[in-house]
PDB file of C-alpha atoms in Angstrom:
ATOM      1  CA  ALA A   1       0.129  -0.147  -0.329  1.00 77.00           C
ATOM      2  CA  GLN A   2       1.253   3.749  -0.557  1.00 81.00           C
ATOM      3  CA  SER A   3       0.521   7.096   1.164  1.00 88.00           C
ATOM      4  CA  VAL A   4       1.981  10.319   1.268  1.00 93.00           C
ATOM      5  CA  THR A   5       1.413  12.803   4.729  1.00 94.00           C
ATOM      6  CA  GLN A   6       2.321  16.800   3.974  1.00 95.00           C
ATOM      7  CA  LEU A   7       3.131  17.574   7.227  1.00 92.00           C
ATOM      8  CA  ASP A   8       2.249  21.347   7.289  1.00 95.00           C
ATOM      9  CA  SER A   9      -1.694  22.611   5.942  1.00 95.00           C
ATOM     10  CA  HIS A  10      -0.338  26.144   5.496  1.00 97.00           C
ATOM     11  CA  VAL A  11       3.594  27.505   5.584  1.00 98.00           C
ATOM     12  CA  SER A  12       4.260  31.038   5.652  1.00 98.00           C
ATOM     13  CA  VAL A  13       7.746  32.964   4.299  1.00 98.00           C
ATOM     14  CA  SER A  14       8.596  36.532   3.552  1.00 98.00           C
ATOM     15  CA  GLU A  15       9.513  37.434   0.052  1.00 97.00           C
ATOM     16  CA  GLY A  16      13.789  36.101  -0.685  1.00 97.00           C
ATOM     17  CA  THR A  17      13.498  33.566   2.398  1.00 98.00           C
ATOM     18  CA  PRO A  18      13.584  29.827   1.673  1.00 98.00           C
ATOM     19  CA  VAL A  19      11.282  27.687   1.399  1.00 98.00           C
ATOM     20  CA  LEU A  20      10.427  24.142   2.950  1.00 98.00           C
ATOM     21  CA  LEU A  21       7.439  22.488   2.279  1.00 98.00           C
ATOM     22  CA  ARG A  22       8.384  18.920   3.938  1.00 98.00           C
ATOM     23  CA  CYS A  23       6.365  14.963   2.687  1.00 97.00           C
ATOM     24  CA  ASN A  24       6.989  11.496   4.029  1.00 96.00           C
ATOM     25  CA  TYR A  25       5.607   8.575   2.171  1.00 94.00           C
ATOM     26  CA  SER A  26       5.046   4.838   2.226  1.00 91.00           C
ATOM     27  CA  SER A  27       5.832   2.540  -0.456  1.00 85.00           C
ATOM     28  CA  SER A  28       5.412  -1.178  -0.175  1.00 78.00           C
ATOM     29  CA  TYR A  29       7.655  -1.201  -3.468  1.00 81.00           C
ATOM     30  CA  SER A  30       9.421   1.491  -5.449  1.00 81.00           C
ATOM     31  CA  PRO A  31       7.768   4.706  -5.305  1.00 87.00           C
ATOM     32  CA  SER A  32       7.930   8.065  -8.132  1.00 89.00           C
ATOM     33  CA  LEU A  33       7.808  11.046  -6.507  1.00 93.00           C
ATOM     34  CA  PHE A  34       5.911  14.164  -7.674  1.00 94.00           C
ATOM     35  CA  TRP A  35       5.084  17.749  -6.873  1.00 97.00           C
ATOM     36  CA  TYR A  36       2.551  19.867  -8.012  1.00 95.00           C
ATOM     37  CA  VAL A  37       1.327  22.863  -8.250  1.00 96.00           C
ATOM     38  CA  GLN A  38      -1.888  24.253  -7.756  1.00 93.00           C
ATOM     39  CA  HIS A  39      -2.346  27.972  -8.449  1.00 92.00           C
ATOM     40  CA  PRO A  40      -5.958  29.542  -8.038  1.00 88.00           C
ATOM     41  CA  ASN A  41      -8.945  27.897 -10.838  1.00 83.00           C
ATOM     42  CA  LYS A  42      -6.404  25.898 -12.340  1.00 86.00           C
ATOM     43  CA  GLY A  43      -4.754  22.891 -12.885  1.00 88.00           C
ATOM     44  CA  LEU A  44      -1.932  20.686 -11.846  1.00 90.00           C
ATOM     45  CA  GLN A  45       1.395  21.946 -12.374  1.00 92.00           C
ATOM     46  CA  LEU A  46       4.600  19.558 -12.581  1.00 92.00           C
ATOM     47  CA  LEU A  47       7.199  20.498 -10.979  1.00 95.00           C
ATOM     48  CA  LEU A  48       9.681  17.867 -10.395  1.00 94.00           C
ATOM     49  CA  LYS A  49       9.341  13.760 -10.377  1.00 92.00           C
ATOM     50  CA  TYR A  50      11.780  11.440  -9.200  1.00 91.00           C
ATOM     51  CA  THR A  51      11.752   8.401 -10.435  1.00 83.00           C
ATOM     52  CA  SER A  52      14.825   6.135  -9.339  1.00 76.00           C
ATOM     53  CA  ALA A  53      17.296   8.235 -11.096  1.00 76.00           C
ATOM     54  CA  ALA A  54      19.154  11.222  -9.151  1.00 84.00           C
ATOM     55  CA  THR A  55      18.009  11.253  -4.952  1.00 90.00           C
ATOM     56  CA  LEU A  56      18.180  15.208  -5.154  1.00 94.00           C
ATOM     57  CA  VAL A  57      15.512  16.803  -7.963  1.00 95.00           C
ATOM     58  CA  LYS A  58      15.845  19.483  -9.824  1.00 95.00           C
ATOM     59  CA  GLY A  59      12.770  20.371 -10.699  1.00 95.00           C
ATOM     60  CA  ILE A  60      10.646  24.279 -13.071  1.00 95.00           C
ATOM     61  CA  ASN A  61      11.373  27.831 -10.762  1.00 95.00           C
ATOM     62  CA  GLY A  62      14.140  26.886  -8.796  1.00 97.00           C
ATOM     63  CA  PHE A  63      12.365  24.687  -6.551  1.00 98.00           C
ATOM     64  CA  GLU A  64      14.730  20.738  -6.238  1.00 97.00           C
ATOM     65  CA  ALA A  65      13.472  17.943  -3.175  1.00 97.00           C
ATOM     66  CA  GLU A  66      16.010  15.200  -1.927  1.00 95.00           C
ATOM     67  CA  PHE A  67      14.555  11.318  -2.137  1.00 94.00           C
ATOM     68  CA  LYS A  68      15.841  10.424   0.929  1.00 94.00           C
ATOM     69  CA  LYS A  69      14.548   6.796   1.900  1.00 91.00           C
ATOM     70  CA  SER A  70      15.948   5.766   5.343  1.00 92.00           C
ATOM     71  CA  GLU A  71      13.847   8.430   6.533  1.00 94.00           C
ATOM     72  CA  THR A  72      10.791   8.017   3.450  1.00 94.00           C
ATOM     73  CA  SER A  73      10.886  11.970   2.995  1.00 96.00           C
ATOM     74  CA  PHE A  74      10.569  14.126  -0.360  1.00 97.00           C
ATOM     75  CA  HIS A  75      10.480  17.474   0.819  1.00 98.00           C
ATOM     76  CA  LEU A  76      10.394  20.568  -1.551  1.00 98.00           C
ATOM     77  CA  THR A  77      12.211  23.140  -0.873  1.00 98.00           C
ATOM     78  CA  LYS A  78      13.763  26.741  -2.514  1.00 98.00           C
ATOM     79  CA  PRO A  79      16.480  28.801  -1.581  1.00 98.00           C
ATOM     80  CA  SER A  80      14.707  32.325  -2.478  1.00 98.00           C
ATOM     81  CA  ALA A  81      10.797  32.616  -2.201  1.00 98.00           C
ATOM     82  CA  HIS A  82       9.164  34.523  -5.333  1.00 97.00           C
ATOM     83  CA  MET A  83       5.386  35.937  -4.660  1.00 97.00           C
ATOM     84  CA  SER A  84       4.568  34.043  -7.770  1.00 96.00           C
ATOM     85  CA  ASP A  85       4.884  31.042  -5.830  1.00 97.00           C
ATOM     86  CA  ALA A  86       1.842  31.110  -3.880  1.00 97.00           C
ATOM     87  CA  ALA A  87      -0.312  28.522  -4.191  1.00 97.00           C
ATOM     88  CA  GLU A  88      -1.437  25.211  -3.614  1.00 95.00           C
ATOM     89  CA  TYR A  89       1.457  22.548  -3.739  1.00 97.00           C
ATOM     90  CA  PHE A  90       0.662  18.279  -4.002  1.00 96.00           C
ATOM     91  CA  CYS A  91       3.010  15.570  -2.869  1.00 96.00           C
ATOM     92  CA  VAL A  92       2.525  12.655  -4.756  1.00 94.00           C
ATOM     93  CA  VAL A  93       2.967   9.222  -5.056  1.00 92.00           C
ATOM     94  CA  SER A  94       2.516   6.256  -7.561  1.00 87.00           C
ATOM     95  CA  LEU A  95       4.504   2.477  -8.146  1.00 76.00           C
ATOM     96  CA  SER A  96       7.224   3.508 -10.447  1.00 68.00           C
ATOM     97  CA  TYR A  97       6.313   1.220 -13.813  1.00 71.00           C
ATOM     98  CA  ASN A  98       2.900   2.411 -12.769  1.00 75.00           C
ATOM     99  CA  THR A  99       1.260   6.043 -12.703  1.00 76.00           C
ATOM    100  CA  ASP A 100      -1.758   5.461 -13.393  1.00 82.00           C
ATOM    101  CA  LYS A 101      -2.933   5.696  -9.952  1.00 85.00           C
ATOM    102  CA  LEU A 102      -1.733   8.915  -8.129  1.00 89.00           C
ATOM    103  CA  ILE A 103      -2.462   9.356  -4.384  1.00 90.00           C
ATOM    104  CA  PHE A 104      -2.164  12.792  -3.386  1.00 91.00           C
ATOM    105  CA  GLY A 105      -1.165  14.933  -0.635  1.00 93.00           C
ATOM    106  CA  THR A 106      -3.491  16.561   1.589  1.00 92.00           C
ATOM    107  CA  GLY A 107      -1.626  20.081  -0.125  1.00 94.00           C
ATOM    108  CA  THR A 108       0.178  23.153   1.541  1.00 96.00           C
ATOM    109  CA  ARG A 109      -1.161  26.863   0.931  1.00 96.00           C
ATOM    110  CA  LEU A 110       1.997  28.343   0.925  1.00 98.00           C
ATOM    111  CA  GLN A 111       1.455  31.605   0.904  1.00 98.00           C
ATOM    112  CA  VAL A 112       4.457  34.564   0.462  1.00 98.00           C
ATOM    113  CA  PHE A 113       4.523  38.181   2.160  1.00 97.00           C
ATOM    114  CA  PRO A 114       6.207  40.956   0.890  1.00 95.00           C
TER     115      PRO A 114
ATOM    116  CA  GLY B   1       6.059  19.691 -24.008  1.00 65.00           C
ATOM    117  CA  ALA B   2       3.098  17.531 -22.593  1.00 76.00           C
ATOM    118  CA  VAL B   3       0.453  20.494 -22.570  1.00 88.00           C
ATOM    119  CA  VAL B   4      -3.172  19.618 -21.552  1.00 93.00           C
ATOM    120  CA  SER B   5      -5.755  22.118 -22.728  1.00 94.00           C
ATOM    121  CA  GLN B   6      -8.966  21.398 -21.384  1.00 95.00           C
ATOM    122  CA  HIS B   7     -12.033  23.522 -21.964  1.00 96.00           C
ATOM    123  CA  PRO B   8     -14.286  24.887 -20.631  1.00 96.00           C
ATOM    124  CA  SER B   9     -13.541  27.106 -17.625  1.00 94.00           C
ATOM    125  CA  TRP B  10     -15.924  27.834 -16.732  1.00 95.00           C
ATOM    126  CA  VAL B  11     -19.676  26.793 -17.014  1.00 96.00           C
ATOM    127  CA  ILE B  12     -22.901  28.035 -15.373  1.00 96.00           C
ATOM    128  CA  CYS B  13     -26.289  25.515 -16.124  1.00 94.00           C
ATOM    129  CA  LYS B  14     -29.411  25.303 -15.289  1.00 95.00           C
ATOM    130  CA  SER B  15     -30.022  21.721 -12.841  1.00 96.00           C
ATOM    131  CA  GLY B  16     -31.490  19.292 -15.311  1.00 95.00           C
ATOM    132  CA  THR B  17     -29.091  20.332 -17.615  1.00 95.00           C
ATOM    133  CA  SER B  18     -26.155  17.634 -19.708  1.00 96.00           C
ATOM    134  CA  VAL B  19     -22.865  19.320 -19.452  1.00 97.00           C
ATOM    135  CA  LYS B  20     -19.953  18.224 -21.713  1.00 97.00           C
ATOM    136  CA  ILE B  21     -15.836  19.083 -20.245  1.00 97.00           C
ATOM    137  CA  GLU B  22     -13.265  18.034 -23.041  1.00 97.00           C
ATOM    138  CA  CYS B  23      -9.050  16.944 -22.620  1.00 96.00           C
ATOM    139  CA  ARG B  24      -6.860  17.774 -24.730  1.00 95.00           C
ATOM    140  CA  SER B  25      -3.796  16.509 -24.893  1.00 92.00           C
ATOM    141  CA  LEU B  26      -1.649  18.915 -27.356  1.00 92.00           C
ATOM    142  CA  ASP B  27       1.850  17.354 -28.172  1.00 87.00           C
ATOM    143  CA  PHE B  28       1.399  14.090 -27.460  1.00 88.00           C
ATOM    144  CA  GLN B  29      -0.551  10.648 -28.064  1.00 88.00           C
ATOM    145  CA  ALA B  30      -2.575   9.711 -24.439  1.00 87.00           C
ATOM    146  CA  THR B  31      -3.556   6.180 -24.860  1.00 84.00           C
ATOM    147  CA  THR B  32      -4.511   7.182 -20.851  1.00 89.00           C
ATOM    148  CA  MET B  33      -6.749   9.559 -19.254  1.00 93.00           C
ATOM    149  CA  PHE B  34      -8.523  10.114 -16.298  1.00 95.00           C
ATOM    150  CA  TRP B  35     -11.406  13.093 -14.872  1.00 96.00           C
ATOM    151  CA  TYR B  36     -11.339  14.133 -10.883  1.00 95.00           C
ATOM    152  CA  ARG B  37     -12.902  16.010  -8.870  1.00 95.00           C
ATOM    153  CA  GLN B  38     -12.089  18.441  -6.680  1.00 91.00           C
ATOM    154  CA  PHE B  39     -13.536  20.209  -3.567  1.00 88.00           C
ATOM    155  CA  PRO B  40     -12.694  23.753  -1.921  1.00 84.00           C
ATOM    156  CA  LYS B  41     -10.079  23.128  -0.355  1.00 81.00           C
ATOM    157  CA  GLN B  42      -9.432  19.734  -0.323  1.00 85.00           C
ATOM    158  CA  SER B  43      -7.327  17.787  -3.233  1.00 87.00           C
ATOM    159  CA  LEU B  44      -8.101  15.676  -6.002  1.00 89.00           C
ATOM    160  CA  MET B  45      -9.911  11.977  -6.225  1.00 91.00           C
ATOM    161  CA  LEU B  46      -9.764   9.945  -8.352  1.00 92.00           C
ATOM    162  CA  MET B  47     -13.023   9.336 -10.849  1.00 95.00           C
ATOM    163  CA  ALA B  48     -12.326   6.855 -13.472  1.00 95.00           C
ATOM    164  CA  THR B  49      -9.925   6.431 -16.175  1.00 93.00           C
ATOM    165  CA  SER B  50     -10.407   6.177 -19.623  1.00 91.00           C
ATOM    166  CA  ASN B  51      -8.785   4.377 -22.594  1.00 87.00           C
ATOM    167  CA  GLU B  52      -8.798   4.901 -25.820  1.00 85.00           C
ATOM    168  CA  GLY B  53     -11.062   3.454 -27.763  1.00 82.00           C
ATOM    169  CA  SER B  54     -12.163   1.238 -24.336  1.00 85.00           C
ATOM    170  CA  LYS B  55     -14.722   1.995 -21.752  1.00 88.00           C
ATOM    171  CA  ALA B  56     -13.931   4.258 -18.753  1.00 92.00           C
ATOM    172  CA  THR B  57     -12.615   2.013 -15.987  1.00 93.00           C
ATOM    173  CA  TYR B  58     -14.794   4.014 -12.513  1.00 95.00           C
ATOM    174  CA  GLU B  59     -13.267   4.732  -9.149  1.00 94.00           C
ATOM    175  CA  GLN B  60     -15.731   2.638  -6.523  1.00 94.00           C
ATOM    176  CA  GLY B  61     -18.552   5.668  -5.086  1.00 94.00           C
ATOM    177  CA  VAL B  62     -19.085   7.353  -9.039  1.00 95.00           C
ATOM    178  CA  GLU B  63     -21.568   6.667 -10.895  1.00 94.00           C
ATOM    179  CA  LYS B  64     -20.696   5.818 -14.590  1.00 92.00           C
ATOM    180  CA  ASP B  65     -24.943   6.868 -15.962  1.00 94.00           C
ATOM    181  CA  LYS B  66     -23.963  10.050 -14.580  1.00 96.00           C
ATOM    182  CA  PHE B  67     -20.623  10.846 -15.222  1.00 97.00           C
ATOM    183  CA  LEU B  68     -20.363   9.374 -18.553  1.00 96.00           C
ATOM    184  CA  ILE B  69     -16.652   9.338 -20.949  1.00 94.00           C
ATOM    185  CA  ASN B  70     -15.846   9.074 -24.097  1.00 91.00           C
ATOM    186  CA  HIS B  71     -11.508   8.277 -25.230  1.00 89.00           C
ATOM    187  CA  ALA B  72     -12.462   8.318 -28.620  1.00 83.00           C
ATOM    188  CA  SER B  73      -8.972   9.329 -29.771  1.00 89.00           C
ATOM    189  CA  LEU B  74      -4.818   9.495 -28.706  1.00 89.00           C
ATOM    190  CA  THR B  75      -5.693  13.421 -27.909  1.00 91.00           C
ATOM    191  CA  LEU B  76      -9.112  13.839 -27.021  1.00 93.00           C
ATOM    192  CA  SER B  77     -11.677  12.455 -24.334  1.00 94.00           C
ATOM    193  CA  THR B  78     -14.318  13.858 -23.276  1.00 95.00           C
ATOM    194  CA  LEU B  79     -16.807  13.628 -19.648  1.00 97.00           C
ATOM    195  CA  THR B  80     -20.506  14.961 -19.535  1.00 97.00           C
ATOM    196  CA  VAL B  81     -21.918  15.173 -16.162  1.00 97.00           C
ATOM    197  CA  THR B  82     -25.964  14.120 -17.231  1.00 96.00           C
ATOM    198  CA  SER B  83     -29.049  15.493 -16.124  1.00 95.00           C
ATOM    199  CA  ALA B  84     -26.977  17.012 -13.560  1.00 95.00           C
ATOM    200  CA  HIS B  85     -27.237  19.307 -10.236  1.00 95.00           C
ATOM    201  CA  PRO B  86     -26.157  21.558  -7.619  1.00 95.00           C
ATOM    202  CA  GLU B  87     -24.600  19.053  -5.823  1.00 94.00           C
ATOM    203  CA  ASP B  88     -22.626  18.116  -8.990  1.00 95.00           C
ATOM    204  CA  SER B  89     -21.187  21.763  -8.734  1.00 95.00           C
ATOM    205  CA  SER B  90     -17.200  21.565  -8.214  1.00 94.00           C
ATOM    206  CA  PHE B  91     -13.941  21.911 -10.309  1.00 94.00           C
ATOM    207  CA  TYR B  92     -13.085  19.398 -12.536  1.00 96.00           C
ATOM    208  CA  ILE B  93      -9.893  18.338 -13.263  1.00 95.00           C
ATOM    209  CA  CYS B  94      -8.510  16.393 -15.924  1.00 95.00           C
ATOM    210  CA  SER B  95      -4.663  14.359 -17.242  1.00 94.00           C
ATOM    211  CA  ALA B  96      -3.492  12.695 -19.227  1.00 93.00           C
ATOM    212  CA  ARG B  97      -0.224  10.243 -19.489  1.00 87.00           C
ATOM    213  CA  ASP B  98       1.538   9.617 -22.454  1.00 82.00           C
ATOM    214  CA  ARG B  99       1.985   6.231 -23.898  1.00 77.00           C
ATOM    215  CA  ILE B 100       5.322   5.537 -22.354  1.00 76.00           C
ATOM    216  CA  GLU B 101       4.387   3.351 -19.238  1.00 69.00           C
ATOM    217  CA  GLY B 102       6.107   6.000 -15.763  1.00 71.00           C
ATOM    218  CA  GLN B 103       5.557   8.913 -18.141  1.00 78.00           C
ATOM    219  CA  PRO B 104       4.145  11.228 -15.145  1.00 84.00           C
ATOM    220  CA  GLN B 105      -0.044  12.626 -15.642  1.00 88.00           C
ATOM    221  CA  HIS B 106      -0.209  16.286 -16.611  1.00 91.00           C
ATOM    222  CA  PHE B 107      -3.568  17.972 -15.894  1.00 93.00           C
ATOM    223  CA  GLY B 108      -5.746  21.086 -17.290  1.00 94.00           C
ATOM    224  CA  ASP B 109      -6.155  24.385 -16.030  1.00 93.00           C
ATOM    225  CA  GLY B 110      -9.922  23.274 -15.156  1.00 93.00           C
ATOM    226  CA  THR B 111     -13.200  23.192 -15.654  1.00 95.00           C
ATOM    227  CA  ARG B 112     -15.124  25.002 -12.974  1.00 95.00           C
ATOM    228  CA  LEU B 113     -18.986  23.615 -13.093  1.00 96.00           C
ATOM    229  CA  SER B 114     -22.130  25.525 -11.470  1.00 96.00           C
ATOM    230  CA  ILE B 115     -25.311  23.982 -11.430  1.00 95.00           C
ATOM    231  CA  LEU B 116     -28.519  26.427 -10.723  1.00 93.00           C
TER     232      LEU B 116
END
């Protein structure tokens, strides 16, 4: 069975400061892990994905995430937040060989203050 | 690359009417497309998986006669909400996956459906 837990429902940061969005997963098999971002009244945009290659994954817009098997974590980070980063972020897990069944986290709302 | 277009983005209609939502993969062939429903401030709930040329597979609790899905080509899937009622009001999002196994799903921009 697979599951994913986003530890924070809301995160607030000041513009220019680092962002950390936490995600822990559980998977009986080799997982694929994704981070998606959703702006208001929009669909989900893929930020980055982990598929058993490099454990440090670089994505779009300066985001990156590190797969840590020993901690079953896949936290999303960005060195310096921009106002445009304010959105809902979803951590998602699937089987590495079958991305048809996505297990979504409950989402983290990121607020960025000027 | 990997663009998914969803249309319309907003629909407001009277109770009892049927509404069709289109989902197109613009620059890749999608043998499999997915339909999700999202309630306010919640995550996405998978409604059904549609495969090109075959019947859709519905998740438990989703009425297949209420939510008709057609996937007639490798780039187009449609969701028809039949005889819509206010409780069907929601945000519907489609996604598509490239035919290559293990590729991520790419999402459309969603359709906000409001039934009066």
